[in-house]
Amino acid sequence: MSNDTRRTARPTLSENITLFVSSLQNCQTLKTKLLHSVLTSPAFVRAGYYCKIWNTFHSSSIHSFDPSIQ
């Protein structure tokens, strides 16, 4: 019993690493969910569509002016 309380008070290095990795994975899952909800929102989809058009136009104009970029 006393051994258990000491162990919970001071986790071993491997326990700390496991805890750290699992918290990183949780954070990654949360970020992925958040990113997905942002990316699928209509306003962002619309903005991405305009951005894609702009990038296409912009890259084609660069290619026509600078022959070194192929």
PDB file of C-alpha atoms in Angstrom:
ATOM      1  CA  MET A   1       0.000   0.000   0.000  1.00  0.00           C
ATOM      2  CA  SER A   2       2.692   2.485   0.986  1.00  0.00           C
ATOM      3  CA  ASN A   3       4.621   1.369  -2.102  1.00  0.00           C
ATOM      4  CA  ASP A   4       1.633   2.308  -4.293  1.00  0.00           C
ATOM      5  CA  THR A   5       1.304   5.804  -2.855  1.00  0.00           C
ATOM      6  CA  ARG A   6       4.990   6.457  -3.427  1.00  0.00           C
ATOM      7  CA  ARG A   7       4.687   5.237  -7.004  1.00  0.00           C
ATOM      8  CA  THR A   8       1.739   7.529  -7.766  1.00  0.00           C
ATOM      9  CA  ALA A   9       3.509  10.453  -6.137  1.00  0.00           C
ATOM     10  CA  ARG A  10       6.649   9.987  -8.256  1.00  0.00           C
ATOM     11  CA  PRO A  11       5.999   8.252 -11.572  1.00  0.00           C
ATOM     12  CA  THR A  12       8.880   6.461 -13.246  1.00  0.00           C
ATOM     13  CA  LEU A  13      10.498   7.790 -16.399  1.00  0.00           C
ATOM     14  CA  SER A  14       8.698   5.271 -18.608  1.00  0.00           C
ATOM     15  CA  GLU A  15       5.358   6.242 -17.058  1.00  0.00           C
ATOM     16  CA  ASN A  16       6.125   9.897 -17.701  1.00  0.00           C
ATOM     17  CA  ILE A  17       7.022   9.145 -21.317  1.00  0.00           C
ATOM     18  CA  THR A  18       3.845   7.102 -21.786  1.00  0.00           C
ATOM     19  CA  LEU A  19       1.783   9.898 -20.276  1.00  0.00           C
ATOM     20  CA  PHE A  20       3.518  12.482 -22.454  1.00  0.00           C
ATOM     21  CA  VAL A  21       3.011  10.448 -25.645  1.00  0.00           C
ATOM     22  CA  SER A  22      -0.658   9.810 -24.884  1.00  0.00           C
ATOM     23  CA  SER A  23      -1.250  13.498 -24.172  1.00  0.00           C
ATOM     24  CA  LEU A  24       0.472  14.355 -27.458  1.00  0.00           C
ATOM     25  CA  GLN A  25      -1.778  11.913 -29.292  1.00  0.00           C
ATOM     26  CA  ASN A  26      -4.854  13.402 -27.609  1.00  0.00           C
ATOM     27  CA  CYS A  27      -3.698  16.867 -28.610  1.00  0.00           C
ATOM     28  CA  GLN A  28      -3.116  15.699 -32.188  1.00  0.00           C
ATOM     29  CA  THR A  29      -6.599  14.158 -32.336  1.00  0.00           C
ATOM     30  CA  LEU A  30      -8.112  17.367 -31.014  1.00  0.00           C
ATOM     31  CA  LYS A  31      -6.175  19.478 -33.522  1.00  0.00           C
ATOM     32  CA  THR A  32      -7.207  17.156 -36.356  1.00  0.00           C
ATOM     33  CA  LYS A  33     -10.886  17.391 -35.361  1.00  0.00           C
ATOM     34  CA  LEU A  34     -10.657  21.163 -35.048  1.00  0.00           C
ATOM     35  CA  LEU A  35      -8.839  21.492 -38.358  1.00  0.00           C
ATOM     36  CA  HIS A  36     -11.386  19.254 -40.061  1.00  0.00           C
ATOM     37  CA  SER A  37     -14.308  21.293 -38.754  1.00  0.00           C
ATOM     38  CA  VAL A  38     -12.624  24.509 -39.896  1.00  0.00           C
ATOM     39  CA  LEU A  39     -11.699  23.108 -43.310  1.00  0.00           C
ATOM     40  CA  THR A  40     -15.208  21.832 -43.956  1.00  0.00           C
ATOM     41  CA  SER A  41     -16.953  25.059 -42.926  1.00  0.00           C
ATOM     42  CA  PRO A  42     -18.587  26.749 -45.949  1.00  0.00           C
ATOM     43  CA  ALA A  43     -16.755  30.053 -45.511  1.00  0.00           C
ATOM     44  CA  PHE A  44     -13.377  28.331 -45.488  1.00  0.00           C
ATOM     45  CA  VAL A  45     -14.270  26.177 -48.504  1.00  0.00           C
ATOM     46  CA  ARG A  46     -15.239  29.338 -50.388  1.00  0.00           C
ATOM     47  CA  ALA A  47     -12.038  31.099 -49.326  1.00  0.00           C
ATOM     48  CA  GLY A  48     -10.015  28.053 -50.375  1.00  0.00           C
ATOM     49  CA  TYR A  49     -11.730  28.082 -53.764  1.00  0.00           C
ATOM     50  CA  TYR A  50     -10.805  31.722 -54.373  1.00  0.00           C
ATOM     51  CA  CYS A  51      -7.299  31.065 -53.070  1.00  0.00           C
ATOM     52  CA  LYS A  52      -6.924  28.187 -55.522  1.00  0.00           C
ATOM     53  CA  ILE A  53      -8.016  30.407 -58.408  1.00  0.00           C
ATOM     54  CA  TRP A  54      -5.593  33.121 -57.263  1.00  0.00           C
ATOM     55  CA  ASN A  55      -2.707  30.650 -56.940  1.00  0.00           C
ATOM     56  CA  THR A  56      -3.395  29.240 -60.405  1.00  0.00           C
ATOM     57  CA  PHE A  57      -3.468  32.719 -61.902  1.00  0.00           C
ATOM     58  CA  HIS A  58      -0.448  33.867 -59.903  1.00  0.00           C
ATOM     59  CA  SER A  59       1.726  30.847 -60.745  1.00  0.00           C
ATOM     60  CA  SER A  60       0.848  31.043 -64.446  1.00  0.00           C
ATOM     61  CA  SER A  61       1.815  34.732 -64.544  1.00  0.00           C
ATOM     62  CA  ILE A  62       5.123  33.959 -62.801  1.00  0.00           C
ATOM     63  CA  HIS A  63       5.879  31.185 -65.292  1.00  0.00           C
ATOM     64  CA  SER A  64       5.239  33.487 -68.238  1.00  0.00           C
ATOM     65  CA  PHE A  65       7.596  36.150 -66.872  1.00  0.00           C
ATOM     66  CA  ASP A  66      10.396  33.998 -65.453  1.00  0.00           C
ATOM     67  CA  PRO A  67      11.699  31.261 -67.766  1.00  0.00           C
ATOM     68  CA  SER A  68      14.027  29.893 -65.050  1.00  0.00           C
ATOM     69  CA  ILE A  69      11.028  28.592 -63.063  1.00  0.00           C
ATOM     70  CA  GLN A  70       9.887  25.443 -64.793  1.00  0.00           C
TER      71      GLN A  70
END
